[in-house]
Amino acid sequence: MSEKLWRKNLINIEPYVAGEQPKNDKIIKLNANENPYPPSSKVKAILEGKTIAELRKYPSADASVLRAALAERVGLKSENVFCGNGSDDVLATAFRAFFNSDKPILYPDITYSFYPVWCELLKIPYKTKSVDDDFVINIEDFKEPNGGVVIPNPNAPTSLGVGEKFIRELLENNQDSIVIIDEAYVDFGRYSCVELVKEYDNLVVTQTFSKSRSLAGMRVGMAFASAELISYMQAVKDSYNSYPLDQIAIETAVASLSDEDYFKATVEKVKATRDRTAEKMREMGFNVLDSETNFLFAQHEKLSAKEIFTYLRENGIFVRYFNKPRIDNFLRITIGTDEEMELMLEKLSEICK
Amino acid sequence: MSEKLWRKNLINIEPYVAGEQPKNDKIIKLNANENPYPPSSKVKAILEGKTIAELRKYPSADASVLRAALAERVGLKSENVFCGNGSDDVLATAFRAFFNSDKPILYPDITYSFYPVWCELLKIPYKTKSVDDDFVINIEDFKEPNGGVVIPNPNAPTSLGVGEKFIRELLENNQDSIVIIDEAYVDFGRYSCVELVKEYDNLVVTQTFSKSRSLAGMRVGMAFASAELISYMQAVKDSYNSYPLDQIAIETAVASLSDEDYFKATVEKVKATRDRTAEKMREMGFNVLDSETNFLFAQHEKLSAKEIFTYLRENGIFVRYFNKPRIDNFLRITIGTDEEMELMLEKLSEICK
């Protein structure tokens, strides 16, 4: 291409590459950590009962109805809740609002691959801390001066979680920075630190409707924090896009929250399938990490991850393979329905023979 | 508050303040440039027919179905179309992707109040160019070296549009920068420059479903540009939030596009009401600019804008008053239904007596 002068003004970035999204409906899709079950039937009722005339108006700029419902559920106030267009939007907003130090922010080396992407985009200095050979995060690594801390709990793609003791120790040792705990998968885990928002005014906890509530298609994420920190997130949002959540996203999310029984039942089903699948994979010679999420992170004692990935793919089963240092012999397998997992296990047993 | 050290890392910004959103349903809301008519009934059909099980999956990351429908409508290719979470998200993405020069970007002094907000947030140098006393943009002002140009056509809140000659002259004189034409209100105007995307590879045209298509509640905006520029916008999006449009936003937007007759009829109704209202206001002593939008920008020969604003408000009619230099004696009045405008005119005639 000719060197037109305007090209000098184009941004210089490396975009994040999302997981493959096969379009064939026959494929068993275990590569995006989506929930195998539909959202609550109350979501259907919302769509069917919707008066579309209302859609001509702008939605609530701060999703006030949803914030109130979330606040009530976790025992906080609306002023402690921020909602955004998926937890990616929420996390990116938090990075921009809170990570403005010359010191690097800290997060684990094996973690959600969007963190370095936001740091590049927003010009935030960062330093990664190596998890150990069993992918465990070492609390000692997060006791040095920093410009902020991000810990996903449970972590992805490792599937491992930490408990209250770890989080408290982290907070006690980071009183001069803002600490983000990314709880995208927490409903499948053992411990959410949302309660600690009442004790620590520098803690931000992010969650999502995409996994445990089967609403990835609606893009709703949230953060819980002190009123002061939430006001900064609102200010950043209002400087970028005042209405990130559309009216129907707000209403379907509220409907989902109103159906706690269905939510709990779905989460329990996924966890039961997960634990059964892990057990059977271990019998086939897999090292399967103790998952607190809706996916398994596993490597085989003899076969390479790439080999298994390719075999599954040829058989119409998509899982996630990361061609990255330290984890290039692992597979990340989303928990599907029992039926889907049986088919997957069958294919694994064929290749493991 | 005690000076905790983490406060030093908080972002320093002045948030954008959106128009007042009264919660009382009885109020006549003519302050947010929303469409008084509902979206196409095809939107209703989408919601009623929706299989909610699909919502458990992530939406298309690039809204491919919607991009294809938009491309077909304007005679371009999908690769020339970008979709985002409202045109604010689209514009902010374009600002970040394209305005990375040390030279200031240029835009009119009286214009959409979000431009300076994005410049502050994204640290983009900018220079405003004064419109004349009749709020007309002077093309000569946009012939100096710059880091980019943004012109809303029609402009807001002035309601004035420019034609093809102006846009071509602007492009011919700005071949070294990227030129954004913000066409949020274009469907109520006389000229869209979307066609020129085929001729100028440095042109970006943004539009929205919020005004002419009555879908402000769904947050859908789009940009048209050369495939090269669109690829940069996609890269910025993928570095921030891969899935800005939820599944239902995508589908309702596609449904709206499929109902061209309803779209045209609604736009014509708004324009007819607008022209009638302007005429009656002129008879009452208002200077009403020749609107090419779904709102009127007007000042009275004797009464102050603030006085009229307050009187209307006391009577349950909300219009927009900007307490800003040069326009602090003008009102921006959104075109409602004929019935709403009659009531508004009645109140105006009372205060004008």
XYZ file of C-alpha atoms in Angstrom:
706
model
C 0.000 0.000 0.000
C 1.172 3.497 -0.786
C 2.417 5.455 2.209
C -0.432 7.827 2.758
C 0.361 10.206 5.573
C -2.779 9.456 7.590
C -1.448 5.930 8.190
C 1.019 7.474 10.651
C -1.899 8.266 12.947
C -3.245 4.714 13.169
C -3.002 3.018 16.538
C -0.265 0.420 16.978
C -1.724 -2.604 18.770
C -1.787 -6.372 18.777
C -5.416 -7.437 19.081
C -6.592 -10.165 21.438
C -7.510 -13.335 19.573
C -10.690 -14.969 20.876
C -11.339 -18.713 20.903
C -12.549 -20.287 17.676
C -16.343 -20.096 17.228
C -17.391 -22.964 14.959
C -20.584 -22.259 13.058
C -21.674 -25.858 12.576
C -24.452 -26.648 15.047
C -23.511 -30.324 15.201
C -20.222 -29.522 16.846
C -19.841 -30.121 20.561
C -18.516 -26.797 21.725
C -16.415 -27.178 24.860
C -13.994 -24.361 24.075
C -15.555 -21.131 25.366
C -16.585 -21.915 28.964
C -20.220 -21.375 28.140
C -22.925 -22.964 30.281
C -24.550 -26.036 28.669
C -27.952 -25.176 30.126
C -30.293 -22.390 29.027
C -30.874 -19.311 31.183
C -33.848 -19.196 33.572
C -37.260 -19.436 31.930
C -37.943 -16.022 33.498
C -35.700 -14.628 30.759
C -38.118 -16.014 28.178
C -41.008 -14.347 29.979
C -39.193 -11.010 29.839
C -38.694 -11.243 26.090
C -42.241 -12.345 25.391
C -43.782 -9.695 27.599
C -41.643 -6.843 26.389
C -43.402 -3.681 25.237
C -41.108 -2.770 22.387
C -42.296 0.856 22.384
C -40.004 1.376 25.393
C -36.967 0.511 23.302
C -37.191 3.903 21.602
C -35.878 5.427 24.843
C -32.318 5.328 26.169
C -31.844 2.737 28.897
C -30.999 3.646 32.460
C -27.461 5.060 32.293
C -26.459 3.291 35.481
C -28.636 0.159 35.189
C -30.180 1.161 38.506
C -32.723 -1.675 38.709
C -30.040 -4.287 38.112
C -27.632 -2.678 40.557
C -30.311 -2.695 43.247
C -31.087 -6.381 42.610
C -27.395 -7.316 42.721
C -26.810 -5.266 45.859
C -29.658 -6.990 47.604
C -28.406 -10.428 46.632
C -24.944 -9.905 48.107
C -25.929 -7.712 51.058
C -24.409 -4.443 49.810
C -25.917 -1.169 48.580
C -26.528 -0.016 45.010
C -23.706 2.480 45.433
C -21.384 -0.539 45.825
C -22.318 -2.019 42.439
C -21.207 -1.175 38.901
C -22.634 -2.871 35.791
C -21.087 -3.056 32.347
C -21.227 -4.650 28.917
C -19.793 -8.025 30.031
C -17.094 -8.416 32.653
C -14.482 -7.526 30.024
C -15.971 -4.034 29.825
C -16.122 -3.926 33.633
C -12.503 -5.032 34.038
C -11.238 -2.672 31.329
C -13.094 0.177 33.061
C -11.521 -0.784 36.391
C -8.032 -0.994 34.867
C -8.456 2.504 33.480
C -9.964 3.939 36.649
C -7.526 2.392 39.117
C -4.191 1.576 37.511
C -2.575 4.962 37.011
C 0.697 4.438 38.849
C 4.243 4.416 37.482
C 4.767 1.191 39.394
C 3.789 -2.019 37.615
C 0.581 -3.821 38.403
C 1.023 -7.482 39.378
C -0.842 -10.587 38.225
C -0.015 -14.281 37.730
C 1.867 -15.344 34.588
C -0.707 -18.023 33.800
C -4.034 -16.234 33.811
C -6.736 -14.571 31.711
C -5.092 -13.515 28.482
C -6.930 -10.190 28.307
C -4.948 -8.597 31.183
C -1.791 -7.882 29.151
C -3.960 -6.716 26.251
C -5.607 -4.047 28.413
C -2.224 -3.071 29.852
C -0.884 -2.540 26.325
C -3.944 -0.606 25.193
C -4.105 1.578 28.294
C -0.316 1.877 28.680
C -0.278 0.360 32.177
C 3.107 -1.012 33.292
C 2.825 -4.621 34.515
C 4.846 -7.496 35.900
C 3.720 -11.109 35.934
C 4.412 -13.458 38.847
C 5.086 -17.120 38.070
C 2.667 -19.641 39.454
C 4.469 -22.763 40.677
C 4.751 -26.030 38.762
C 1.357 -27.070 40.063
C -0.040 -23.696 38.892
C -0.488 -22.470 42.450
C -0.220 -18.709 43.027
C 2.398 -17.825 45.666
C 1.099 -15.153 48.024
C 4.669 -14.010 48.799
C 5.024 -12.781 45.210
C 2.333 -10.206 45.821
C 3.942 -8.464 48.770
C 6.207 -6.090 46.854
C 5.409 -2.434 46.053
C 3.098 -2.231 43.039
C 0.615 -0.080 41.146
C -2.228 -2.547 41.647
C -2.971 -6.266 41.857
C -5.264 -8.504 39.810
C -6.000 -12.055 40.915
C -8.652 -14.179 39.246
C -10.291 -16.451 41.769
C -10.736 -19.142 40.585
C -7.942 -18.632 38.082
C -8.312 -19.361 34.364
C -7.258 -21.421 32.552
C -5.856 -23.321 35.530
C -9.270 -23.768 37.232
C -7.659 -23.451 40.670
C -9.137 -21.329 43.439
C -7.904 -19.794 46.664
C -9.765 -19.341 49.928
C -10.423 -16.518 52.354
C -7.035 -16.818 54.057
C -5.186 -16.074 50.810
C -7.405 -13.123 49.899
C -7.143 -11.575 53.370
C -3.380 -11.945 53.386
C -3.276 -10.352 49.925
C -5.383 -7.404 51.077
C -3.470 -6.905 54.318
C -0.251 -6.693 52.331
C -1.591 -4.371 49.633
C -3.199 -1.510 51.478
C -1.536 1.069 49.237
C -2.935 -0.243 45.953
C -6.222 -1.261 44.499
C -6.762 -5.013 44.418
C -9.058 -6.532 41.789
C -10.350 -10.053 42.357
C -11.786 -11.340 39.084
C -14.511 -13.804 40.093
C -15.812 -14.775 36.639
C -16.032 -18.428 37.696
C -16.686 -18.025 41.392
C -20.165 -19.561 41.430
C -18.572 -22.916 40.619
C -15.939 -22.447 43.323
C -15.664 -22.421 47.078
C -15.140 -18.819 48.091
C -16.287 -15.374 46.982
C -14.740 -12.395 48.713
C -17.621 -9.992 47.963
C -18.278 -9.667 51.713
C -14.827 -8.178 52.189
C -15.875 -5.082 50.250
C -17.325 -3.922 53.570
C -13.924 -4.219 55.234
C -11.520 -3.094 52.510
C -12.168 0.120 50.612
C -9.436 -0.724 48.085
C -10.983 -4.043 46.992
C -12.827 -4.475 43.669
C -14.593 -7.771 42.947
C -15.782 -8.473 39.400
C -18.313 -11.108 38.333
C -20.345 -12.019 35.244
C -23.699 -13.360 34.053
C -21.951 -15.217 31.224
C -21.003 -18.452 32.979
C -23.138 -19.526 35.924
C -26.225 -17.680 34.658
C -26.058 -18.848 31.030
C -26.255 -15.324 29.651
C -22.993 -14.969 27.685
C -25.136 -13.827 24.758
C -26.416 -10.827 26.713
C -23.089 -9.303 27.843
C -23.630 -8.397 31.469
C -20.852 -8.064 34.012
C -20.561 -6.337 37.359
C -18.163 -5.047 39.980
C -18.606 -4.724 43.733
C -16.520 -2.182 45.656
C -16.641 0.756 48.050
C -18.929 3.608 46.953
C -15.849 5.725 46.312
C -14.317 3.240 43.866
C -17.642 2.607 42.146
C -18.036 6.355 41.575
C -14.698 6.351 39.722
C -15.823 3.465 37.541
C -19.047 5.332 36.744
C -17.023 8.414 35.840
C -14.832 6.424 33.448
C -17.917 4.831 31.899
C -19.547 8.246 31.516
C -16.427 9.486 29.755
C -16.534 6.638 27.265
C -20.052 5.308 26.684
C -22.854 6.378 29.008
C -25.201 3.473 28.213
C -23.177 0.259 27.986
C -26.095 -2.010 28.949
C -29.134 -2.105 26.727
C -32.630 -2.268 28.163
C -33.158 -5.953 27.451
C -29.766 -6.936 28.860
C -30.704 -5.151 32.084
C -34.100 -6.833 32.275
C -32.922 -10.348 31.427
C -30.191 -10.070 34.054
C -32.715 -8.981 36.685
C -34.982 -11.886 35.666
C -32.106 -14.307 36.043
C -31.346 -13.008 39.542
C -34.969 -13.527 40.527
C -34.692 -17.267 39.890
C -32.244 -18.362 42.564
C -33.481 -21.988 42.638
C -32.809 -22.498 38.950
C -29.424 -20.822 39.279
C -28.375 -23.099 42.134
C -29.682 -26.235 40.428
C -27.796 -25.431 37.212
C -24.566 -24.710 39.018
C -24.866 -27.968 40.965
C -25.489 -29.933 37.783
C -22.396 -28.463 36.131
C -20.284 -29.178 39.203
C -21.490 -32.785 39.425
C -20.741 -33.372 35.745
C -17.365 -31.717 36.202
C -16.340 -33.915 39.103
C -17.496 -37.117 37.383
C -15.681 -36.167 34.178
C -12.479 -35.348 36.053
C -12.606 -38.700 37.809
C -13.004 -40.622 34.564
C -10.213 -38.659 32.901
C -7.877 -39.426 35.777
C -8.610 -43.114 35.248
C -7.411 -42.664 31.655
C -4.053 -41.266 32.729
C -4.855 -37.549 32.795
C -3.516 -35.147 35.366
C -6.672 -33.094 35.967
C -6.348 -30.059 38.215
C -8.912 -29.712 41.014
C -11.347 -27.456 39.242
C -13.389 -24.807 41.001
C -14.761 -23.595 37.650
C -16.977 -24.827 34.820
C -14.000 -26.250 32.941
C -11.188 -28.746 33.445
C -7.509 -28.067 32.907
C -5.716 -31.307 32.152
C -2.704 -32.991 30.592
C -2.163 -36.623 29.717
C 0.759 -38.631 31.075
C 1.763 -39.818 27.590
C -0.169 -38.112 24.798
C 0.480 -34.512 23.811
C -2.278 -31.959 24.246
C -2.056 -31.004 20.600
C -2.555 -34.581 19.529
C -5.667 -34.974 21.700
C -6.993 -31.563 20.646
C -6.657 -32.515 16.995
C -8.290 -35.912 17.485
C -11.261 -34.417 19.323
C -11.626 -31.728 16.704
C -11.647 -34.268 13.900
C -14.490 -35.892 15.781
C -16.502 -32.700 16.061
C -15.544 -31.836 19.639
C -13.932 -28.436 20.160
C -11.855 -27.882 23.295
C -9.276 -25.160 23.938
C -5.570 -25.627 23.363
C -3.165 -22.789 24.222
C 0.076 -22.770 22.298
C 1.832 -20.860 25.061
C 4.858 -21.473 27.302
C 4.195 -23.632 30.412
C 0.672 -24.653 29.370
C 1.219 -25.955 25.849
C 0.674 -29.519 26.963
C -2.656 -28.804 28.659
C -6.223 -28.735 27.411
C -9.003 -26.563 28.760
C -12.271 -28.460 28.495
C -15.571 -26.693 29.225
C -18.151 -28.735 31.118
C -21.044 -29.531 28.787
C -24.112 -31.659 29.423
C -23.636 -35.211 30.724
C -24.346 -36.485 27.240
C -21.727 -34.236 25.661
C -19.157 -35.230 28.255
C -19.870 -38.927 27.696
C -19.170 -38.475 23.994
C -16.012 -36.558 24.798
C -14.852 -39.251 27.234
C -15.547 -41.906 24.633
C -13.295 -40.110 22.164
C -10.642 -39.645 24.829
C -10.728 -43.338 25.645
C -10.265 -44.161 21.944
C -7.142 -42.038 21.636
C -5.770 -43.081 25.021
C -5.853 -46.756 24.130
C -11.269 11.184 53.815
C -7.879 10.020 55.047
C -5.129 10.138 52.460
C -4.773 6.488 51.657
C -1.945 5.955 49.212
C -4.029 4.031 46.667
C -5.981 7.227 45.981
C -2.944 8.511 44.087
C -3.614 5.868 41.420
C -7.183 6.913 40.701
C -7.864 8.381 37.284
C -8.317 12.156 37.092
C -11.293 12.918 34.849
C -14.345 15.103 34.528
C -17.248 12.837 33.589
C -19.729 13.700 30.837
C -23.108 14.670 32.249
C -26.017 13.191 30.310
C -29.394 14.873 29.870
C -31.858 14.565 32.724
C -33.958 11.394 32.560
C -37.222 12.044 34.405
C -38.796 8.885 35.823
C -42.389 10.097 35.830
C -44.231 8.535 32.880
C -46.599 11.466 32.590
C -43.822 13.784 31.572
C -43.484 14.743 27.924
C -39.869 13.933 27.266
C -38.473 16.116 24.498
C -34.933 16.327 25.870
C -33.022 13.289 24.612
C -33.666 13.215 20.855
C -35.457 9.906 21.125
C -37.945 8.869 18.455
C -41.594 9.226 19.532
C -42.640 6.106 17.607
C -41.907 2.487 18.537
C -39.415 0.388 16.571
C -40.656 -1.868 13.758
C -43.059 -4.615 14.793
C -40.466 -7.038 13.421
C -38.499 -6.298 16.582
C -41.420 -7.632 18.608
C -41.446 -10.798 16.509
C -37.740 -11.325 17.210
C -38.254 -11.092 20.951
C -41.281 -13.367 20.981
C -39.672 -15.968 18.777
C -36.349 -16.029 20.544
C -35.013 -19.408 21.671
C -33.424 -18.334 24.919
C -31.196 -21.418 25.034
C -28.974 -19.650 22.488
C -28.263 -16.863 24.963
C -25.949 -19.194 26.883
C -23.447 -18.771 24.019
C -21.275 -15.745 23.282
C -22.644 -13.603 20.461
C -20.844 -13.173 17.173
C -17.717 -11.171 18.003
C -18.043 -9.064 14.879
C -21.859 -8.979 14.561
C -21.419 -10.544 11.116
C -25.121 -10.883 10.285
C -25.766 -7.245 11.100
C -22.692 -6.051 9.227
C -23.823 -7.959 6.133
C -27.325 -6.462 6.347
C -25.943 -2.949 6.751
C -23.461 -3.414 3.922
C -26.205 -4.543 1.593
C -28.386 -1.583 2.492
C -25.743 1.011 1.628
C -24.060 -0.823 -1.254
C -20.781 -1.635 0.487
C -19.195 -4.886 1.713
C -19.216 -6.353 5.234
C -15.514 -5.523 5.465
C -16.542 -1.844 5.231
C -18.813 -2.015 8.283
C -18.075 -1.921 12.021
C -20.756 -2.325 14.695
C -20.568 -1.264 18.323
C -22.492 -0.706 21.542
C -24.199 2.511 20.389
C -22.538 5.144 18.223
C -20.747 6.499 21.303
C -18.836 3.225 21.553
C -18.217 3.352 17.786
C -16.959 6.949 17.891
C -14.774 6.340 20.947
C -13.282 3.316 19.174
C -12.611 5.430 16.075
C -11.025 8.234 18.126
C -8.664 5.710 19.702
C -7.885 3.921 16.466
C -7.330 6.987 14.297
C -6.338 10.023 16.344
C -2.755 9.285 17.386
C -1.007 12.357 16.063
C 0.781 15.121 17.977
C -1.206 17.595 15.913
C -4.648 18.548 17.225
C -7.799 17.126 15.792
C -10.331 19.705 14.625
C -14.068 19.970 15.196
C -16.637 22.769 15.508
C -16.928 24.651 18.818
C -20.679 24.093 18.958
C -21.154 20.358 18.565
C -21.698 17.023 20.313
C -20.414 17.461 23.844
C -18.832 14.004 24.003
C -15.941 14.887 21.618
C -13.898 16.848 24.180
C -14.674 14.167 26.785
C -13.123 11.441 24.615
C -10.170 13.697 23.825
C -9.536 14.166 27.551
C -9.932 10.476 28.323
C -7.760 9.324 25.420
C -5.276 12.229 25.678
C -5.920 13.442 22.134
C -4.910 17.065 21.455
C -7.760 19.057 19.923
C -8.697 22.501 18.649
C -12.246 23.746 18.138
C -13.262 25.933 15.206
C -15.943 28.549 15.782
C -19.131 28.207 13.811
C -20.406 31.609 12.653
C -23.170 33.609 14.316
C -25.749 31.584 12.379
C -24.033 28.370 13.605
C -22.730 27.597 10.121
C -19.454 25.646 9.903
C -16.826 27.439 7.811
C -15.034 25.012 5.507
C -11.939 27.257 5.393
C -11.336 26.530 9.096
C -10.711 22.889 8.286
C -7.925 23.409 5.772
C -5.018 23.665 8.217
C -2.666 20.810 9.164
C -4.324 18.572 11.769
C -4.325 15.146 13.401
C -7.849 14.353 12.252
C -11.230 15.977 11.624
C -14.677 15.286 13.093
C -17.773 16.896 11.603
C -21.277 15.892 12.640
C -23.650 16.112 9.720
C -26.240 17.242 10.574
C -24.622 18.980 13.533
C -26.011 18.789 17.075
C -27.366 20.715 18.856
C -27.601 23.217 16.001
C -29.641 20.868 13.746
C -27.919 22.265 10.642
C -26.628 20.039 7.856
C -24.156 20.400 5.011
C -24.328 18.919 1.526
C -22.050 16.912 -0.745
C -20.054 19.947 -1.889
C -18.935 20.731 1.675
C -17.985 17.131 2.454
C -16.021 16.708 -0.787
C -14.157 19.960 -0.232
C -13.383 18.812 3.324
C -12.035 15.477 2.089
C -10.015 16.996 -0.748
C -8.327 19.291 1.742
C -7.660 16.617 4.366
C -5.993 13.797 2.528
C -3.330 13.414 5.207
C -5.724 12.801 8.104
C -8.654 10.633 8.920
C -11.988 12.400 8.606
C -14.953 11.248 10.693
C -18.427 12.337 9.642
C -20.816 11.674 12.521
C -24.173 11.024 10.894
C -26.257 10.254 13.993
C -29.169 12.334 12.636
C -28.618 11.870 8.917
C -31.845 9.989 8.195
C -33.753 13.183 8.986
C -31.440 15.246 6.784
C -30.662 15.759 3.128
C -27.301 14.137 2.504
C -25.363 11.088 3.704
C -21.792 10.711 2.474
C -21.646 6.921 2.950
C -21.156 6.517 -0.818
C -17.894 8.451 -0.604
C -16.319 5.603 1.391
C -15.680 4.029 -2.016
C -13.697 7.086 -3.123
C -11.867 8.137 0.034
C -9.970 5.552 2.067
C -9.476 8.052 4.929
C -13.209 8.650 5.474
C -15.147 7.156 8.415
C -18.930 7.625 8.570
C -20.746 6.784 11.803
C -24.483 6.218 12.234
C -26.876 4.868 14.867
C -30.067 2.880 15.390
C -31.016 5.151 18.296
C -32.784 7.957 16.471
C -34.400 7.131 13.129
C -34.883 3.449 14.017
C -36.323 3.981 17.533
C -33.826 1.620 19.149
C -31.980 3.857 21.626
C -32.765 1.218 24.250
C -30.759 -1.418 22.375
C -27.464 0.455 21.917
C -26.460 -0.220 18.337
C -24.193 2.018 16.306
C -22.095 1.511 13.199
C -19.258 2.907 11.122
C -18.657 2.673 7.390
C -15.109 3.017 6.037
C -12.425 1.376 3.907
C -11.638 -2.227 4.842
C -8.264 -1.066 6.163
C -9.778 1.431 8.600
C -12.470 -1.011 9.697
C -9.770 -3.583 10.502
C -8.158 -1.069 12.882
C -11.470 -0.435 14.599
C -11.960 -4.191 15.012
C -8.462 -4.466 16.480
C -9.186 -1.730 19.028
C -12.478 -3.400 19.921
C -10.736 -6.763 20.312
C -8.240 -5.129 22.654
C -10.997 -3.750 24.852
C -14.167 -5.840 24.739
C -14.555 -8.527 22.092
C -18.339 -8.753 22.257
C -19.809 -5.243 22.536
C -23.149 -6.182 20.940
C -25.325 -8.746 22.628
C -27.231 -11.345 20.638
C -30.602 -9.646 20.965
C -29.222 -6.220 20.040
C -27.814 -7.766 16.859
C -31.083 -9.488 15.991
C -33.371 -6.541 16.729
C -31.147 -4.285 14.604
C -31.305 -6.737 11.706
C -35.097 -6.937 12.098
C -35.336 -3.156 11.994
C -33.293 -3.024 8.785
C -35.621 -5.541 7.170
C -38.583 -3.156 7.552
C -37.613 -0.319 5.232
C -41.216 0.823 4.678
C -41.854 1.365 8.369
C -38.507 3.126 8.729
C -39.281 5.539 5.898
C -42.817 6.200 7.113
C -41.608 6.974 10.653
C -38.886 9.304 9.452
C -41.359 11.148 7.208
C -43.803 11.533 10.085
C -41.113 13.020 12.335
C -39.994 15.396 9.579
C -43.559 16.559 8.883
C -44.186 17.211 12.585
C -40.844 18.994 12.816
C -41.566 21.352 9.953
C -45.069 22.139 11.187
C -43.788 22.801 14.710
C -40.990 25.040 13.455
C -43.464 27.053 11.419
C -45.755 27.605 14.411
C -42.850 28.546 16.645
C -41.679 31.131 14.125
C -45.141 32.672 14.227
C -44.650 33.060 17.998
C -41.439 35.004 17.592
C -38.901 32.182 17.713
C -35.797 32.050 15.596
C -35.857 28.350 14.667
C -32.863 27.010 12.737
C -33.624 24.981 9.591
C -33.490 21.552 11.141
C -32.247 18.490 9.286
C -32.599 16.401 12.457
C -35.317 15.113 14.802
C -35.050 18.192 17.008
C -35.353 21.958 16.756
C -32.794 24.476 17.937
C -34.501 27.747 18.697
C -34.361 31.042 20.596
C -37.109 33.536 21.245
C -36.838 37.185 20.213
C -37.767 38.393 23.707
C -37.935 35.608 26.274
C -34.836 33.948 27.645
C -34.292 30.240 26.984
C -33.977 29.568 30.683
C -37.322 31.196 31.366
C -39.069 29.104 28.696
C -37.251 25.943 29.802
C -38.431 26.479 33.377
C -42.012 27.198 32.351
C -42.217 24.078 30.185
C -40.679 21.995 32.925
C -43.182 23.238 35.469
C -45.829 22.081 33.031
C -44.367 18.590 32.689
C -42.551 19.138 29.396
C -38.793 18.472 29.402
C -36.663 20.068 26.717
C -32.895 20.595 26.703
C -31.245 23.795 27.834
C -27.452 24.128 27.609
C -25.872 26.536 30.019
C -22.892 27.050 27.710
C -21.311 30.038 25.961
C -22.902 31.043 22.629
C -25.921 28.736 22.995
C -27.209 29.664 26.444
C -30.209 31.407 24.980
C -31.279 28.449 22.826
C -33.468 25.439 23.497
C -33.096 22.035 21.893
C -36.541 20.500 21.483
C -36.890 16.879 20.386
C -39.713 16.170 17.921
C -42.377 14.094 19.680
C -45.756 12.968 18.395
C -48.115 15.548 16.912
C -50.111 15.437 20.120
C -47.048 16.084 22.272
C -45.968 18.957 20.054
C -49.422 20.504 20.208
C -49.256 20.510 23.990
C -45.781 21.979 23.867
C -46.905 24.695 21.432
C -49.838 25.485 23.680
C -47.501 26.048 26.614
C -45.187 28.123 24.435
C -48.077 30.317 23.332
C -49.045 30.830 26.978
C -45.598 32.065 27.957
C -45.138 34.087 24.764
C -48.303 36.098 25.339
